[in-house]
mmCIF file of C-alpha atoms and ligand atoms in Angstrom:
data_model
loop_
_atom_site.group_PDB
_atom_site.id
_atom_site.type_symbol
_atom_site.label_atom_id
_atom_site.label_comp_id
_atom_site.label_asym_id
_atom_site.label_seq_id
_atom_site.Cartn_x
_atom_site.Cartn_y
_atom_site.Cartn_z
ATOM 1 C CA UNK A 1 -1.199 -1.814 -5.929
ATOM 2 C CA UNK A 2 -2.259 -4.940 -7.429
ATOM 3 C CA UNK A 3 -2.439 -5.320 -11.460
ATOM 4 C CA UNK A 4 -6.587 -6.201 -10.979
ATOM 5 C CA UNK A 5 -6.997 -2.974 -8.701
ATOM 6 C CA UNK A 6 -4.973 -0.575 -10.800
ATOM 7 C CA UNK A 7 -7.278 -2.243 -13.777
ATOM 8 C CA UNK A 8 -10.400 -1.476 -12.124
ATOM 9 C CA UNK A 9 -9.435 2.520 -11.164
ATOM 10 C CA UNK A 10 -9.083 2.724 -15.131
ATOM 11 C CA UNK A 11 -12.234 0.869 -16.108
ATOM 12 C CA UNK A 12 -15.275 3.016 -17.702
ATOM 13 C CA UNK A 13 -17.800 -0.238 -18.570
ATOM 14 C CA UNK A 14 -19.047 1.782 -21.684
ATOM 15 C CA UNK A 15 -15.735 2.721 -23.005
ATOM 16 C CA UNK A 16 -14.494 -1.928 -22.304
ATOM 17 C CA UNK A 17 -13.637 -3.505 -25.636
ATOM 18 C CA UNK A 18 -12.183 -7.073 -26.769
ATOM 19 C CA UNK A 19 -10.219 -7.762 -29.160
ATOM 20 C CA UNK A 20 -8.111 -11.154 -30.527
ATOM 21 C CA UNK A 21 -4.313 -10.457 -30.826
ATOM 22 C CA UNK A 22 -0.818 -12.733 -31.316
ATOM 23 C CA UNK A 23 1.088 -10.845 -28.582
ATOM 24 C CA UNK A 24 4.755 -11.032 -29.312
ATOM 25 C CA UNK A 25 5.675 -12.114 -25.736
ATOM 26 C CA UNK A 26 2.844 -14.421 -24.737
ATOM 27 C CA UNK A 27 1.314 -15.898 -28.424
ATOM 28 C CA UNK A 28 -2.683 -15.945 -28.968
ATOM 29 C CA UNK A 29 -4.534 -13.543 -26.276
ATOM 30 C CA UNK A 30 -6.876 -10.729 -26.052
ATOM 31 C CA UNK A 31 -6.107 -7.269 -25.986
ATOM 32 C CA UNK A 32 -8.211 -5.451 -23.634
ATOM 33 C CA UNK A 33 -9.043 -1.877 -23.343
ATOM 34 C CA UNK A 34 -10.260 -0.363 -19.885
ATOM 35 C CA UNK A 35 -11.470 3.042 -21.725
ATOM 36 C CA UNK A 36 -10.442 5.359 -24.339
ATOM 37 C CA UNK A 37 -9.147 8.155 -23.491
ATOM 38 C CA UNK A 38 -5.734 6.602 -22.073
ATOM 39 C CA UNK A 39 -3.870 4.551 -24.273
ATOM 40 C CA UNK A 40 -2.330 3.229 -20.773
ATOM 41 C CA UNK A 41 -5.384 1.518 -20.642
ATOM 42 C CA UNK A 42 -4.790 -0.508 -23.340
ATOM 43 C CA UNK A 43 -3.216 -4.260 -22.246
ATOM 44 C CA UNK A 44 -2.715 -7.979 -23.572
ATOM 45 C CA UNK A 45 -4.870 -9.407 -21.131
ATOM 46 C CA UNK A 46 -2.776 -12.355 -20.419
ATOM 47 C CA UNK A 47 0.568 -10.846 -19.903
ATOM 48 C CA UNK A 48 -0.545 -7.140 -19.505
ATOM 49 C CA UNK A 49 2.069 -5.545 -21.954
ATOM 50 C CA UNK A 50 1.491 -2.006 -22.533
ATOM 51 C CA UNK A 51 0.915 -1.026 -26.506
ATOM 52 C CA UNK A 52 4.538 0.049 -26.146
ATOM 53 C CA UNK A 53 5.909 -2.848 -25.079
ATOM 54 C CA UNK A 54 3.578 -4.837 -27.752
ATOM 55 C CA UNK A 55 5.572 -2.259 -30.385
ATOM 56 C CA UNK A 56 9.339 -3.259 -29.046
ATOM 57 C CA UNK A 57 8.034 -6.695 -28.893
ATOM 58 C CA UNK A 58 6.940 -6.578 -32.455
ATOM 59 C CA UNK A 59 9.985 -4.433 -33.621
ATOM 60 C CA UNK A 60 12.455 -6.848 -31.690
ATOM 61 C CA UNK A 61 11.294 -9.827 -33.739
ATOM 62 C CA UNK A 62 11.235 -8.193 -36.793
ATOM 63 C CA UNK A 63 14.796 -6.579 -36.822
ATOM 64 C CA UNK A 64 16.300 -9.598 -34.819
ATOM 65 C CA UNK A 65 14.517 -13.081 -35.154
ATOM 66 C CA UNK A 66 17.097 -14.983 -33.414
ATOM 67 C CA UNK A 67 17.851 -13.660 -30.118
ATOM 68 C CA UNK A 68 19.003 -16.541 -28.669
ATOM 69 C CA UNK A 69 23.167 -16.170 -28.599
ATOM 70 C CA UNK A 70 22.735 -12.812 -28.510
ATOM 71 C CA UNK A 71 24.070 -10.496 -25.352
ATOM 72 C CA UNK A 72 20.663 -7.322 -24.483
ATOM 73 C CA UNK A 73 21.041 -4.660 -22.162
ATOM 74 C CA UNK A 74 17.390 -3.805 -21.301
ATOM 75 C CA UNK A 75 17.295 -0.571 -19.049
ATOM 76 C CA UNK A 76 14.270 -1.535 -16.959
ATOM 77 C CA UNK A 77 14.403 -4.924 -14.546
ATOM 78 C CA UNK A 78 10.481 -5.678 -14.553
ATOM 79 C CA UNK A 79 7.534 -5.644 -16.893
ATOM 80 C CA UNK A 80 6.666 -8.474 -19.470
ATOM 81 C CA UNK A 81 9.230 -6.999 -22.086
ATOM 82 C CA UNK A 82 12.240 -7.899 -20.051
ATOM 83 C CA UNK A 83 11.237 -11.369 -18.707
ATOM 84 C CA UNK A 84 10.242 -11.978 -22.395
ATOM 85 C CA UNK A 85 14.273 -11.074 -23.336
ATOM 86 C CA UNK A 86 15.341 -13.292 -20.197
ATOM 87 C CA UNK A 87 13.368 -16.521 -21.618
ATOM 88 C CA UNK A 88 14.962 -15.453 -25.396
ATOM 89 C CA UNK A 89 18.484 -14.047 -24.942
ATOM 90 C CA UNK A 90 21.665 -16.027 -24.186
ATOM 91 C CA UNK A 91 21.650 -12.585 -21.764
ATOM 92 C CA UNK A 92 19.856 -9.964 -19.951
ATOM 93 C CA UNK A 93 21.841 -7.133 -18.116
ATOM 94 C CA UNK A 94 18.669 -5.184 -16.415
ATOM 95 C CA UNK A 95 18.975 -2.313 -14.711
ATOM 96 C CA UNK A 96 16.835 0.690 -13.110
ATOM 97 C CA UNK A 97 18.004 4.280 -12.496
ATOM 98 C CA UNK A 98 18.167 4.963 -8.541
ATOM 99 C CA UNK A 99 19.439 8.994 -8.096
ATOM 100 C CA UNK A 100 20.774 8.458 -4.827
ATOM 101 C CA UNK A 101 23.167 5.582 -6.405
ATOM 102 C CA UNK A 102 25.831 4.909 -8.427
ATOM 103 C CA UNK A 103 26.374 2.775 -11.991
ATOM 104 C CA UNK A 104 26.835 -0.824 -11.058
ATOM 105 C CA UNK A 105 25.364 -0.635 -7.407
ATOM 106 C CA UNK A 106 22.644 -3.036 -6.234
ATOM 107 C CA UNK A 107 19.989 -1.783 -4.787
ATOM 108 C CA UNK A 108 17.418 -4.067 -3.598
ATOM 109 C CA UNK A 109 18.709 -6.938 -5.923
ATOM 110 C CA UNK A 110 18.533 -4.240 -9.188
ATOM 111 C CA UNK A 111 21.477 -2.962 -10.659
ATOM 112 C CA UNK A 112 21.217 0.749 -10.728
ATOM 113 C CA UNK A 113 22.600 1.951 -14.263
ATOM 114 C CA UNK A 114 22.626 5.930 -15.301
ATOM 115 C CA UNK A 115 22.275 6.124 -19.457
ATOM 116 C CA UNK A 116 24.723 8.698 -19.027
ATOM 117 C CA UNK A 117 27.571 7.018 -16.985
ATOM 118 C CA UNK A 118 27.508 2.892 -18.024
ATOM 119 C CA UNK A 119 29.360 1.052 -15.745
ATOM 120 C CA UNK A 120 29.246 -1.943 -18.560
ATOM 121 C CA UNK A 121 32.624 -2.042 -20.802
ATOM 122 C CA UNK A 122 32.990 -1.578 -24.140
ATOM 123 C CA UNK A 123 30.924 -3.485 -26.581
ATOM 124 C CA UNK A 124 29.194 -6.156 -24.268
ATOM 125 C CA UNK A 125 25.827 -6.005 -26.236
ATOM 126 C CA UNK A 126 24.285 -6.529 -29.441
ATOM 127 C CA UNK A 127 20.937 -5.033 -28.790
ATOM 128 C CA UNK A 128 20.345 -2.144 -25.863
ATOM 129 C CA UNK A 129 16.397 -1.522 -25.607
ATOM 130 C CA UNK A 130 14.794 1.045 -23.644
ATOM 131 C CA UNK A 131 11.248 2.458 -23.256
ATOM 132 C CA UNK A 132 9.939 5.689 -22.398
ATOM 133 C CA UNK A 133 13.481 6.340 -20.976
ATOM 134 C CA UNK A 134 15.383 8.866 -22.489
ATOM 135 C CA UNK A 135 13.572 11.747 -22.695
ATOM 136 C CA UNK A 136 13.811 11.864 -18.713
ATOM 137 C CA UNK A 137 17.664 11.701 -19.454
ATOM 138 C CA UNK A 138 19.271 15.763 -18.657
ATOM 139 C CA UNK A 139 21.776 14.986 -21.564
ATOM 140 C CA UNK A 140 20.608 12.735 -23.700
ATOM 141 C CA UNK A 141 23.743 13.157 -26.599
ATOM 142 C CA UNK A 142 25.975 11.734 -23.842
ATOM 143 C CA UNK A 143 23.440 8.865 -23.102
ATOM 144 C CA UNK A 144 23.392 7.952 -26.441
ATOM 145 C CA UNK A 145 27.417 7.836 -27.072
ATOM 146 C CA UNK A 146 27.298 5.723 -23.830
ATOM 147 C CA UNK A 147 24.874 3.537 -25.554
ATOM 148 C CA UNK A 148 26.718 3.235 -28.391
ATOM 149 C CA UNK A 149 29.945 2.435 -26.592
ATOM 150 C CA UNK A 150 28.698 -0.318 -25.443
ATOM 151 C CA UNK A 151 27.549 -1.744 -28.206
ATOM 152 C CA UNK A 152 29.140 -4.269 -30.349
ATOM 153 C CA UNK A 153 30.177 -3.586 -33.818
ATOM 154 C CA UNK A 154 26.889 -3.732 -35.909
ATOM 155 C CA UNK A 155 24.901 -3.326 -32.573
ATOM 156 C CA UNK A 156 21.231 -2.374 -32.986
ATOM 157 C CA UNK A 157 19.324 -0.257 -30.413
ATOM 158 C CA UNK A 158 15.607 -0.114 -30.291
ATOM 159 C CA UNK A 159 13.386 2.342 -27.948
ATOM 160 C CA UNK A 160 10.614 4.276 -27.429
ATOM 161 C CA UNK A 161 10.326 7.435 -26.670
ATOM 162 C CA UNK A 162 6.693 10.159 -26.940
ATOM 163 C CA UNK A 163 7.675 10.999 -30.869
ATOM 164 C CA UNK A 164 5.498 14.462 -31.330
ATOM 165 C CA UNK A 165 4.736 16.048 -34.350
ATOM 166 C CA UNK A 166 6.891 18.665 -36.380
ATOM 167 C CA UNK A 167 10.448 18.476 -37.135
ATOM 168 C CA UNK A 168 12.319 20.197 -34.193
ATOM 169 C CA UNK A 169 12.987 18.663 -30.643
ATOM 170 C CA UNK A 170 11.791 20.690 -27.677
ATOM 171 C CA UNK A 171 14.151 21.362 -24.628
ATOM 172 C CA UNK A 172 11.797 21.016 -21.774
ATOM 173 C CA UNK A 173 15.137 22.210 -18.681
ATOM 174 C CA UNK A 174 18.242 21.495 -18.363
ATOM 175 C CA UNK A 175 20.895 21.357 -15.544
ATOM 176 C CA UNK A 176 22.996 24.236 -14.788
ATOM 177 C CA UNK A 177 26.709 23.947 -13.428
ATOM 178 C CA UNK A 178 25.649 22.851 -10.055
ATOM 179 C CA UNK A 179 23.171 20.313 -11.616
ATOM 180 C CA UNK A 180 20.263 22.116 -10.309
ATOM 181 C CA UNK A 181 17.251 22.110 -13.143
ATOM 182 C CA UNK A 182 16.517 25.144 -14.528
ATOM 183 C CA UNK A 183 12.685 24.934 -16.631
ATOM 184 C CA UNK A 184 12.858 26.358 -20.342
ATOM 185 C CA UNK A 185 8.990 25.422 -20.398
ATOM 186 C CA UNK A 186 6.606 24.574 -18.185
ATOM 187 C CA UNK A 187 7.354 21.390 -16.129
ATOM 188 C CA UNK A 188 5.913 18.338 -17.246
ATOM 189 C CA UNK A 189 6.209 14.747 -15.713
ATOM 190 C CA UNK A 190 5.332 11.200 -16.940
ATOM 191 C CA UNK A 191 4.226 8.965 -14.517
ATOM 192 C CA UNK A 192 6.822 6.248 -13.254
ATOM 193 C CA UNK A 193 5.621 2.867 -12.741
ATOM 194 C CA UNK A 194 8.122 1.747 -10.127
ATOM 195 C CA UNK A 195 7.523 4.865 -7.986
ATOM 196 C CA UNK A 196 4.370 5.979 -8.428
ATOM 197 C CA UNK A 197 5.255 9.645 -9.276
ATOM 198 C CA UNK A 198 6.388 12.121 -11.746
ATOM 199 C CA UNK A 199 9.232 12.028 -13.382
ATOM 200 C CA UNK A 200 10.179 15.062 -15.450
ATOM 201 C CA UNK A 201 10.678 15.188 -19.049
ATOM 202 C CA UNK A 202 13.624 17.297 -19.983
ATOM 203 C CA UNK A 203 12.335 17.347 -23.727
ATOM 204 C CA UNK A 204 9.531 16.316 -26.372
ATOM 205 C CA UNK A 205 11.184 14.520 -29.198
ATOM 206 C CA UNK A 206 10.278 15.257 -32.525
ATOM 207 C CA UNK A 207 11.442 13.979 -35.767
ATOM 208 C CA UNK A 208 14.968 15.106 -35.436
ATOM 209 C CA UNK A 209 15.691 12.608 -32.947
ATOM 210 C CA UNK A 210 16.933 10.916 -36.229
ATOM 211 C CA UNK A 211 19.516 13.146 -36.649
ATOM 212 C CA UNK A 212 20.479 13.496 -32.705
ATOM 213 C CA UNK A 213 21.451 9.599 -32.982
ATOM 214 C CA UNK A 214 23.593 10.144 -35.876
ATOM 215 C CA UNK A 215 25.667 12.968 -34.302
ATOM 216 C CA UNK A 216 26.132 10.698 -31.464
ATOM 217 C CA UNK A 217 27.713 8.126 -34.093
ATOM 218 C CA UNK A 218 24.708 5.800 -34.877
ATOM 219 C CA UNK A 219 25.365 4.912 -38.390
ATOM 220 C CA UNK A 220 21.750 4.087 -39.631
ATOM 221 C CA UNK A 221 18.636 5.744 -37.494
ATOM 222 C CA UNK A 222 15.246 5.150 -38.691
ATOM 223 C CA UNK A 223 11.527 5.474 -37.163
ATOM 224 C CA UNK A 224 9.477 1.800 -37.556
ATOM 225 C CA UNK A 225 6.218 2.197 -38.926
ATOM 226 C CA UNK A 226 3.863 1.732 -36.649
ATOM 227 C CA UNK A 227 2.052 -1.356 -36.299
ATOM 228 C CA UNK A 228 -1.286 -1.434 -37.956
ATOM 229 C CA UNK A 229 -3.068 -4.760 -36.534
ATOM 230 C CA UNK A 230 -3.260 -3.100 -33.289
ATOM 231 C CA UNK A 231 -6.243 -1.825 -32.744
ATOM 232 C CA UNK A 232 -7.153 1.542 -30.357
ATOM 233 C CA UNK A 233 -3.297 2.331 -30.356
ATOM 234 C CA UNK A 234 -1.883 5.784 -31.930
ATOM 235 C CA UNK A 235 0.753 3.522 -33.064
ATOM 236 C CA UNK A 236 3.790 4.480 -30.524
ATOM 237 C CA UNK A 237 6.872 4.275 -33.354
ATOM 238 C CA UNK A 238 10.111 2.137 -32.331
ATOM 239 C CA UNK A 239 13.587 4.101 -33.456
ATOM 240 C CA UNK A 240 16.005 1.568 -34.508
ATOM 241 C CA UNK A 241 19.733 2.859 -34.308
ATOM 242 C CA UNK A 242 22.827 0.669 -35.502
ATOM 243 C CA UNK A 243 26.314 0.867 -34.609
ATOM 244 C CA UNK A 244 29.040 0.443 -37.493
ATOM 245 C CA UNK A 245 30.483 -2.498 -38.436
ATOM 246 C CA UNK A 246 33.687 -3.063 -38.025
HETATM 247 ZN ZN1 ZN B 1 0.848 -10.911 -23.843
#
C-alpha cells in the first residue's frame, strides 16, 4: 500500500493537526498528525518518520554527533532511520529477520540476521540500533550478549522498545524444548510493517530492562528522557547501553 493511501485509512479531519519541527533526519518540516488516538499516526511530513524513529534520531545525535567513521549495525533495512545512518555512517550493516532463513542469507537483496544468532564477528560495530525489535525476540538475554559481542570496546547501543509502567518485566510465552510457543498470558501481537501482520510479543518491558542489559554485560544502561518539543507524542524513551572499554 502506498504511504498517501495508508495516510488516508488513518485520517479523522477533526482529529488533523500541524505542527513546525527540525526532524533529525530531514532538517525543518512539519509534523503531521492523522488523529489522536494512534500515536502511529503521528509523522514528519516530509520524510514520514514515526515519533520513534524521530526519538532514535534525536538520541543518536545526542549520544554520538559524529557518525561519520563510525561502523552501525541497524536491524531493519528500510524506513527513514536507516537511509538517514547510510547518508551519515562510514557503514550500515542492515538486516531483517526472515524465520524460514538463516544469519547471513540474502533474501530478496536483505540480509536476514536473528538477534539471537549474529552471523557478524566479534566487535565490527560501534553503535547497534534497533526499534520495536526485541521484545518479539523468544530470548532476549541471549540477543543482548549477541549484541554486545559484536560490539566494539566502548560500543553504544540505542533502541526502542514499548517501556510500560511498574518495575517488573512481563513474560508474555516462551518456547519450550521443541521451540513450540507456549502463552503465559494472553497473546498479543504488534503489527509488522514489512508484512502486514502480527507479530507476537513474548514480553512487556518494564523498568527492569535496565538491569536485564547489565546481566547480559552492558556496563552502563540508562532510559533517555523523553523528548519534550515533540508535540502529541507519549514520549517513546530510547535505552542507551555501552559496552566496556577496553
Ligand atoms: Zn523528516
Amino acid at each position: 500500500m502506498s504511504r498517501l493511501a495508508q495516510g488516508l485509512k488513518l485520517l479523522r479531519w477533526r482529529e488533523f493537526r500541524l505542527r513546525p519541527v527540525r526532524c533529525p533526519f530531514c532538517g525543518p518540516s512539519v509534523l503531521v498528525r492523522l488523529r489522536g488516538d494512534d500515536e502511529a499516526a503521528v509523522r514528519c511530513l516530509r520524510c514520514a518518520a514515526s515519533t520513534v524513529h524521530l526519538a532514535m534520531g534525536r538520541a543518536i545525535c545526542k549520544v554520538m554527533p559524529g557518525l561519520s567513521g563510525r561502523d552501525v549495525c541497524e536491524f531493519s533495512a528500510r524506513g527513514p532511520l536507516t537511509a538517514w545512518l547510510r547518508r551519515r555512517a562510514a557503514s550500515v550493516a542492515c538486516s531483517e529477520y526472515f524465520s524460514d532463513a538463516q544469519s547471513g542469507e540474502l533474501r530478496d537483496g536483505v540480509r536476514c540476521e536473528d538477534m539471537q544468532r549474529l552471523s557478524y564477528a566479534d566487535e565490527s560495530f560501534d553503535l547497534i540500533t534497533h526499534t520495536e525489535v526485541l521484545e518479539h525476540v523468544p530470548d532476549d538475554l541471549r540477543a543482548m550478549r549477541e549484541c554486545l559481542r559484536v560490539l566494539r570496546p566502548g560500543g553504544v547501543m540505542l533502541f526502542t522498545v514499548p517501556v510500560y509502567a511498574g518495575e517488573v518485566t512481563v513474560e508474555r510465552a516462551e518456547l519450550d524444548a521443541d521451540g513450540a510457543i507456549r502463552h503465559l498470558e494472553p497473546p498479543l501481537h504488534h503489527i509488522d510493517p514489512l508484512r502486514g501482520e502480527g507479530i507476537l510479543a513474548f514480553r512487556d518491558y518494564r523498568r527492569d530492562i535496565l538491569q536485564r542489559l547489565r546481566e547480559a554485560g552492558f556496563v552502563e544502561s540508562a532510559l533517555l528522557e523523553a523528548l519534550p518539543s515533540l508535540p502529541w507524542s507519549n514520549g517513546r524513551p530510547v535505552i542507551f547501553s555501552r559496552k566496556a572499554s577496553n
